[in-house]
XYZ file of C-alpha atoms in Angstrom:
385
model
C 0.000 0.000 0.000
C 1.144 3.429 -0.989
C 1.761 6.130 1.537
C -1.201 8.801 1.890
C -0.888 11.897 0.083
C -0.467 14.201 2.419
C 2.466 11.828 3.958
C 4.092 11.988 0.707
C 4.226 15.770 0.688
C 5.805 16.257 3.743
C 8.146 13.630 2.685
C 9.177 15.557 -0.306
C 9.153 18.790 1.563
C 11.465 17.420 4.295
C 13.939 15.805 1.445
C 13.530 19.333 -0.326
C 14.755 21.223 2.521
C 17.559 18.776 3.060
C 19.432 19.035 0.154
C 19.149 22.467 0.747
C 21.091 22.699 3.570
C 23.429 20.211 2.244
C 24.405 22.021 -0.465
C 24.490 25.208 1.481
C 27.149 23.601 4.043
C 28.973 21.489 0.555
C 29.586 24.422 -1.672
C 28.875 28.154 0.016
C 31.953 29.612 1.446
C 31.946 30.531 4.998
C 30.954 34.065 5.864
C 32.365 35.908 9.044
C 29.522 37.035 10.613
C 25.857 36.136 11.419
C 23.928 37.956 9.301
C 26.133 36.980 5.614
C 25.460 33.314 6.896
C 22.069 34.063 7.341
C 21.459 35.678 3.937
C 23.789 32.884 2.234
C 21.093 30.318 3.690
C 18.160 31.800 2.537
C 20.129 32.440 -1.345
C 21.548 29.239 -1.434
C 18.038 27.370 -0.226
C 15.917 29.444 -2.733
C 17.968 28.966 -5.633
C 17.547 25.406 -4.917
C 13.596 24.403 -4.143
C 12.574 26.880 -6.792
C 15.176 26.808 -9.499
C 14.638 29.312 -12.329
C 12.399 28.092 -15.395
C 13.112 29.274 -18.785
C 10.457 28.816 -21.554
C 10.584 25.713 -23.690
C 12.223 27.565 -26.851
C 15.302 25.947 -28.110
C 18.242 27.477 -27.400
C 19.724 29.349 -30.167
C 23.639 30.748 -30.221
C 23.185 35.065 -30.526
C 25.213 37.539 -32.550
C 25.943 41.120 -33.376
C 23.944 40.987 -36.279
C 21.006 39.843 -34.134
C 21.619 42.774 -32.021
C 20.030 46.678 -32.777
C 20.744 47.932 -28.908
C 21.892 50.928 -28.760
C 24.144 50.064 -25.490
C 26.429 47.271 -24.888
C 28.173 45.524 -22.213
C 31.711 43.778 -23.000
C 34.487 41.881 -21.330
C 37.253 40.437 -23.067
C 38.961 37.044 -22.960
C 42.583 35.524 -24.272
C 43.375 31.642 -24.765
C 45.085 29.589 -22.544
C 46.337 26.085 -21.606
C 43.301 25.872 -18.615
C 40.938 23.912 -18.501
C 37.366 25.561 -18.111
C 37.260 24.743 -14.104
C 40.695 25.736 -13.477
C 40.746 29.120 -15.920
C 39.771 31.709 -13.483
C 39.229 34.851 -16.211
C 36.733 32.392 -18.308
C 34.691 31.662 -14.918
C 34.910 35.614 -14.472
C 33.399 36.121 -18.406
C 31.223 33.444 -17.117
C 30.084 34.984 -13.647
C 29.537 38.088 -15.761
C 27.424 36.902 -18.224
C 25.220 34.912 -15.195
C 24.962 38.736 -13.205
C 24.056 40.342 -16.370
C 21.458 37.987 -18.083
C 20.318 35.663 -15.181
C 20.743 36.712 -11.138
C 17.825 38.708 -10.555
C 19.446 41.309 -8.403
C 22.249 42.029 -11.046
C 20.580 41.220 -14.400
C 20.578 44.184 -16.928
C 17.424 45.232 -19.288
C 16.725 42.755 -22.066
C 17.868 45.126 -24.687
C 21.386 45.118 -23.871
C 23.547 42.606 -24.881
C 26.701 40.945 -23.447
C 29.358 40.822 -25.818
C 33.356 38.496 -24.826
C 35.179 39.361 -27.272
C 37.960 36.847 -27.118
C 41.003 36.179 -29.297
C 41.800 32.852 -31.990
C 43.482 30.876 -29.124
C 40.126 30.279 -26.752
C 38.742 26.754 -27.391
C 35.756 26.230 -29.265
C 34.173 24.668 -25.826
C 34.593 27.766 -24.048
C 33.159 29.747 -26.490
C 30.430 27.502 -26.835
C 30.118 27.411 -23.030
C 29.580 31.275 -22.947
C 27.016 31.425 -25.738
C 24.975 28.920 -23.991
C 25.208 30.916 -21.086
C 23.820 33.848 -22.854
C 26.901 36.065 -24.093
C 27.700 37.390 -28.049
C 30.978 35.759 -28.488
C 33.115 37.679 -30.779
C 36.309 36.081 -32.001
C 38.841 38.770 -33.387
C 42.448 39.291 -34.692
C 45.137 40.158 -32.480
C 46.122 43.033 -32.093
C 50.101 42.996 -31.334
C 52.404 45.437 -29.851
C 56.108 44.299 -30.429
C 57.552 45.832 -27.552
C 55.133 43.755 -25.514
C 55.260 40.370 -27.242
C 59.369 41.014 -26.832
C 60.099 41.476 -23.059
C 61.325 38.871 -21.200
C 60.009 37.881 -19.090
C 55.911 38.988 -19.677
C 53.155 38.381 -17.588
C 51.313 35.854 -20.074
C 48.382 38.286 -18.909
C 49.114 41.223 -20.676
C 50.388 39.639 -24.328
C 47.461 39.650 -25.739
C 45.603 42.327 -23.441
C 45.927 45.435 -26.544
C 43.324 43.044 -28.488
C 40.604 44.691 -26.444
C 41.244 47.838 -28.415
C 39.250 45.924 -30.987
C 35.830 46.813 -29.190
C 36.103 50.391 -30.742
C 35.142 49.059 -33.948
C 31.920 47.978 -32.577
C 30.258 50.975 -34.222
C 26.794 49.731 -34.279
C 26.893 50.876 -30.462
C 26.609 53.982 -29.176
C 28.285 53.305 -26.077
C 29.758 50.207 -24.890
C 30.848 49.583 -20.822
C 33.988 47.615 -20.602
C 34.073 45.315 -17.835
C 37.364 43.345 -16.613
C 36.666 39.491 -16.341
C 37.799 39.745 -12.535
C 34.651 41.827 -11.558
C 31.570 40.882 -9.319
C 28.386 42.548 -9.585
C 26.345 43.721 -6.432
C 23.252 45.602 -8.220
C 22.109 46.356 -11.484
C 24.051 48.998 -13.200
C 22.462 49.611 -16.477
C 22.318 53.442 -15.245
C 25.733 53.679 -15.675
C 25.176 54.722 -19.610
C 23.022 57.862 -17.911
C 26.200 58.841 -16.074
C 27.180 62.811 -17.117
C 30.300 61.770 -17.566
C 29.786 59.698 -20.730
C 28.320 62.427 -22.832
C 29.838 63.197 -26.129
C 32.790 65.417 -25.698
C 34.592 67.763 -28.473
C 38.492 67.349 -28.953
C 40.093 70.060 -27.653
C 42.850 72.024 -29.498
C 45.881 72.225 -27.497
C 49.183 72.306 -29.917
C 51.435 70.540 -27.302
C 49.058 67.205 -26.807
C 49.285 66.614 -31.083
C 52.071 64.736 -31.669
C 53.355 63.878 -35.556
C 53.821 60.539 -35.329
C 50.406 59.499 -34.098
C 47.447 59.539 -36.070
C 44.967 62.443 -35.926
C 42.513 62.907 -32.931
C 38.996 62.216 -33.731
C 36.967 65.499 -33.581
C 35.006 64.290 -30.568
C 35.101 61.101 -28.256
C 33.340 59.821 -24.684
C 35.385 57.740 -22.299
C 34.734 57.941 -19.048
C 36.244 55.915 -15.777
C 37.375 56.272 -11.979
C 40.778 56.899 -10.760
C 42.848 54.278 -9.301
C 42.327 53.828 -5.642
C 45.156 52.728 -2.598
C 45.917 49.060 -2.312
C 48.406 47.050 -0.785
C 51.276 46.417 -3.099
C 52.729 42.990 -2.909
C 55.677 43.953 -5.498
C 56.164 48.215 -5.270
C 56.016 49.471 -9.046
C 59.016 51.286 -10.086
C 57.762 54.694 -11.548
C 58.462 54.259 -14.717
C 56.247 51.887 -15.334
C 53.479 54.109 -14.798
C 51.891 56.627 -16.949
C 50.274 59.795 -15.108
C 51.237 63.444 -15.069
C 51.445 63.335 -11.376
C 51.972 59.903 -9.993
C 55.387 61.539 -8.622
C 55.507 58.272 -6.033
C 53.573 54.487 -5.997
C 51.234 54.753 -2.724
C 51.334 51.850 -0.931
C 48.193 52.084 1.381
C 46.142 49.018 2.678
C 42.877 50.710 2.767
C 40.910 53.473 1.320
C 37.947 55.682 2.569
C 34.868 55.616 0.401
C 35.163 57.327 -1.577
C 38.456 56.941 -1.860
C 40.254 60.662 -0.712
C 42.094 63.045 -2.929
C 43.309 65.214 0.144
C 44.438 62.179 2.081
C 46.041 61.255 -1.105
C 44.510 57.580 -1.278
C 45.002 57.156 -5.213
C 47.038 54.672 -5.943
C 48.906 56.864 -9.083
C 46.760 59.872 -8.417
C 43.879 60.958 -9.112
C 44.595 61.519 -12.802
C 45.620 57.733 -13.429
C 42.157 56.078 -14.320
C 41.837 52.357 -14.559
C 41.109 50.489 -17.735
C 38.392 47.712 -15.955
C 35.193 49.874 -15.987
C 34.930 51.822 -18.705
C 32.153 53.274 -20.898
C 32.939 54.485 -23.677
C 31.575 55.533 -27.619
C 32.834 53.238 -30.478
C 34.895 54.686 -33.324
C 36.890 53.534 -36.230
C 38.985 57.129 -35.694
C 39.380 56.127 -32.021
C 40.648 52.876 -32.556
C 43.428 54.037 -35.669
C 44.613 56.697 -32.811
C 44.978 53.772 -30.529
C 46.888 51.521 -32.856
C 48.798 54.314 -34.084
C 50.251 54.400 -30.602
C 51.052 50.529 -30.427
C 54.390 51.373 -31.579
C 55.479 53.726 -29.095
C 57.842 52.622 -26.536
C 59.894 55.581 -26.029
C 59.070 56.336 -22.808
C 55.923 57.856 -23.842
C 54.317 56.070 -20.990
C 55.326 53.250 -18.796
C 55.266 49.577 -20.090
C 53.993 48.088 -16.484
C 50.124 48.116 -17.279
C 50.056 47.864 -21.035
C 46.798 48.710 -22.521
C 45.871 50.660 -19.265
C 48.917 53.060 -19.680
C 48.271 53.868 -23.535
C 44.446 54.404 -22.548
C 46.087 56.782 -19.969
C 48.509 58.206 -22.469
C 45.302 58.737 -25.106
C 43.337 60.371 -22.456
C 45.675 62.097 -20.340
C 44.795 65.002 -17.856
C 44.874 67.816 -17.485
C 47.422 68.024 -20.381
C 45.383 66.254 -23.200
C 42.969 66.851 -26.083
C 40.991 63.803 -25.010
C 41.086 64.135 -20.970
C 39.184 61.399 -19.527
C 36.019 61.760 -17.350
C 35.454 60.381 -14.219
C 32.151 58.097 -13.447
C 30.519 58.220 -10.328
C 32.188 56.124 -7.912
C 29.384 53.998 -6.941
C 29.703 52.398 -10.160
C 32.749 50.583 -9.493
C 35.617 50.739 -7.524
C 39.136 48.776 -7.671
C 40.940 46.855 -4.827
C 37.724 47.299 -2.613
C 36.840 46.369 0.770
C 34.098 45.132 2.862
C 33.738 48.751 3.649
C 33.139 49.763 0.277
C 30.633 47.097 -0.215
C 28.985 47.546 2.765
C 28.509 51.408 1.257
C 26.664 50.404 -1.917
C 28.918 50.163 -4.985
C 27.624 48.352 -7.385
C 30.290 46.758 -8.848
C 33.669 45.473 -7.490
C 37.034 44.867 -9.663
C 38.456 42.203 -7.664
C 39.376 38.775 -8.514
C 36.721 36.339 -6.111
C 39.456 33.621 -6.409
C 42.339 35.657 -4.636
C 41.318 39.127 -3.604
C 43.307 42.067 -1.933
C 41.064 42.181 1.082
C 40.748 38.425 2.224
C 38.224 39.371 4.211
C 35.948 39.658 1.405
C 36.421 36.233 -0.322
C 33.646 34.689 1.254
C 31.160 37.619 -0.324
C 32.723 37.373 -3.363
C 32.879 33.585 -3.835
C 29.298 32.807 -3.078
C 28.478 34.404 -6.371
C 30.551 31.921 -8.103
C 29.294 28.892 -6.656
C 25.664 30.283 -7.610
C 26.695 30.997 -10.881
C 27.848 27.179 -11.348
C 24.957 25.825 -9.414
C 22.293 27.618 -11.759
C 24.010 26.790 -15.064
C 24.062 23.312 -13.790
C 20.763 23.025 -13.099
C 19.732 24.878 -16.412
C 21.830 22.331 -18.013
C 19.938 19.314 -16.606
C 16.487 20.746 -17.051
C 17.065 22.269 -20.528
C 19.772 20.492 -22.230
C 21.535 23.646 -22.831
C-alpha cells in the first residue's frame, strides 16, 4: 500500500529542505559574521527548491547581427592552456554573463547585450560554453604590440591584453561599458550609460598634446572611468612603469575611505591615473586608428607596467590632453575594494573572487561563483543547454 498523500508531501518537503542545507554547508563559502550566513542560507536554499524556469524555446547561439541595442556591455577574454574549471578569467566572463542575463538582483534590461570578445586561441568549448550561457561571443584578430610580445620575461596576462582595443570598432553601439573578467556585480548597473560623464565630448585644441607621429585625434570622443584607488602592493612598481602626469611616487596604502580621498592622497597613481576595468565608452573607427597608431610607441611615452591601461592613460591624459578622460561616479565601481566599500553600496567590485586584496571579502565574493555554477548546472539538466 502506498503512503497517503499528504504523507508523501511532507516527505518531499522534508527531502527538499535537506538538500538544501546540504548544499548550502557542501559548496557556500563561509561568511564571518551572522547575518552573511544568514542571507547565504536563505540564497543558497531558494535557488535550490525553486530553481529558475526558462520557456521551452530551443536554445539558439546570438550575434551582433542579431543585435540593434543601442548600449552594450563587454568583457574580453585571451586563450590559454586551462581547462574551463581551473581558468579563473573564463569563470569571471562566465560569472559576468550569469549577473548580467540571469541573477535577478544584477541582471541588466533585455535590450542590452553581453558581448566576450575573445582572441583565436580560446577553445571552441569555451566559447560555446559562454554562448549557452547567454553572451555574443566575438572572435577577433590580435592586435600585437612588439615591444610587448618582446620582453622577457611577460606576464602571459598582458600579451594579448591590446586586443581589447578591438571593441572600438563595434560601431553599431553607441556606447559600450567595458568590464574586466575579474569583476563581481552587487546591483544592477544599467544606469551607468546615464552617467554625465559619458556624454559626447569635443576634442580640444591644445598644440602641445598633437604629436606627428600618431594619427589624428577624432573630432570628438566619450570615455569615461574612476581613478585608481590605494591598495596594498605585494611587489612596489618602479615609476616608470606608470603613466600619469602626477603619480610623482607608488602609494602603498592598505585601505581606502569611500570614496576613496584626494586630500588624504589615497590614489594609488593619483587621481589623474584612471583604470582600464570599468569603462564606458563611444565606439569609433577614428578612435581605434589613434589607438593603434600608438602601439608602436615605446619611447618612454608612458610606462610599459600596465600595457593597454597606460596607452588608454597616455590617449586620455589630464589635465594636459585633447581627449582628458572623465570620471564616473564612484558607486559604479571601484578597484581593490573592501568590505567597507561594499557595505557602502557600490555596485560593482574589480576584484578577482578567487584571490582578492582584502581576504576578508572572499567569502562575499565567492558565493556568487558557486551560484553561478549551481544555476548553469541546473539549467543544463532541465534544458539540455
Amino acid at each position: 500500500m502506498g503512503l497517503p498523500a499528504a504523507l508523501r508531501y511532507k516527505v518531499v518537503v522534508f527531502w527538499l529542505v535537506f538538500v538544501s542545507v546540504f548544499l548550502f554547508f557542501a559548496y557556500a563559502p563561509l561568511p564571518e559574521r551572522i547575518d552573511a550566513l544568514r542571507d547565504a542560507a536563505v540564497n543558497t536554499a531558494a535557488d535550490t527548491v525553486r530553481p529558475y524556469r526558462p520557456n521551452g524555446q530551443q536554445w539558439q547561439p546570438t550575434t551582433l547581427k542579431d543585435s540593434n541595442a543601442k548600449y552594450a556591455y563587454a568583457t574580453f577574454l585571451a586563450g590559454n592552456a586551462e581547462d574551463a574549471e581551473k581558468d579563473v578569467y573564463f569563470l569571471g566572463a562566465r560569472l559576468l554573463a550569469y549577473q548580467l542575463i540571469h541573477a535577478s538582483e544584477t541582471r541588466s534590461n533585455t535590450s542590452i547585450p553581453f558581448i566576450v570578445m575573445v582572441t583565436k586561441t580560446v577553445s571552441e568549448a569555451k566559447k560555446d560554453r559562454l554562448q549557452r550561457d547567454g553572451a555574443i561571443v566575438v572572435v577577433v584578430e590580435d592586435l600585437v604590440a612588439d615591444w610587448i610580445a618582446g620582453r622577457d620575461p611577460i606576464n602571459p596576462r598582458f600579451k594579448d591584453v591590446m586586443t581589447k582595443l578591438r571593441l572600438w570598432e563595434l560601431t553599431q553601439f553607441d556606447r559600450i561599458c567595458l568590464i574586466d573578467g575579474d569583476t563581481v556585480l552587487m546591483e544592477n548597473i544599467d544606469g551607468v550609460f546615464g552617467d554625465p560623464a559619458v556624454n559626447t565630448r569635443t576634442t580640444l585644441d591644445k598644440p602641445n598634446a598633437i604629436r606627428d607621429d600618431e594619427a589624428p585625434q577624432p573630432t570628438e570622443y566619450a570615455f569615461a572611468s574612476t581613478a585608481e584607488p590605494s591598495m596594498t602592493l605585494r611587489t612596489p612598481i618602479p615609476r616608470s612603469k606608470l603613466c600619469s602626469e602626477d603619480a610623482d611616487s607608488v602609494r602603498q596604502e592598505i585601505n581606502h575611505d569611500f570614496p576613496p580621498s584626494e586630500e588624504k592622497q589615497q590614489y594609488q597613481f593619483g587621481p589623474n591615473y584612471l583604470n582600464s576595468g570599468f569603462i564606458v565608452f563611444q565606439p569609433s573607427t577614428d578612435m581605434f586608428a589613434y589607438y593603434v597608431s600608438l602601439l608602436d610607441k615605446s619611447d618612454g611615452r608612458w610606462g610599459e607596467g600596465l600595457p593597454e591601461q597606460n596607452l588608454l592613460n597616455w590617449a586620455h591624459r589630464r589635465p594636459k590632453g585633447n581627449m582628458p578622460w572623465q570620471t564616473l561616479d564612484r558607486m559604479w565601481n571601484i578597484h581593490f575594494p573592501t568590505v567597507q566599500d561594499m557595505e557602502a553600496g557600490v555596485k560593482s567590485l574589480h576584484e578577482k573572487f578567487w584571490n582578492p586584496e582584502h581576504k576578508d571579502l572572499r567569502p562575499y565574493l565567492e558565493k556568487y561563483k558557486w551560484r553561478m555554477l549551481g544555476y548553469f548546472e541546473g539549467l543544463a539538466a532541465r534544458t539540455s543547454v
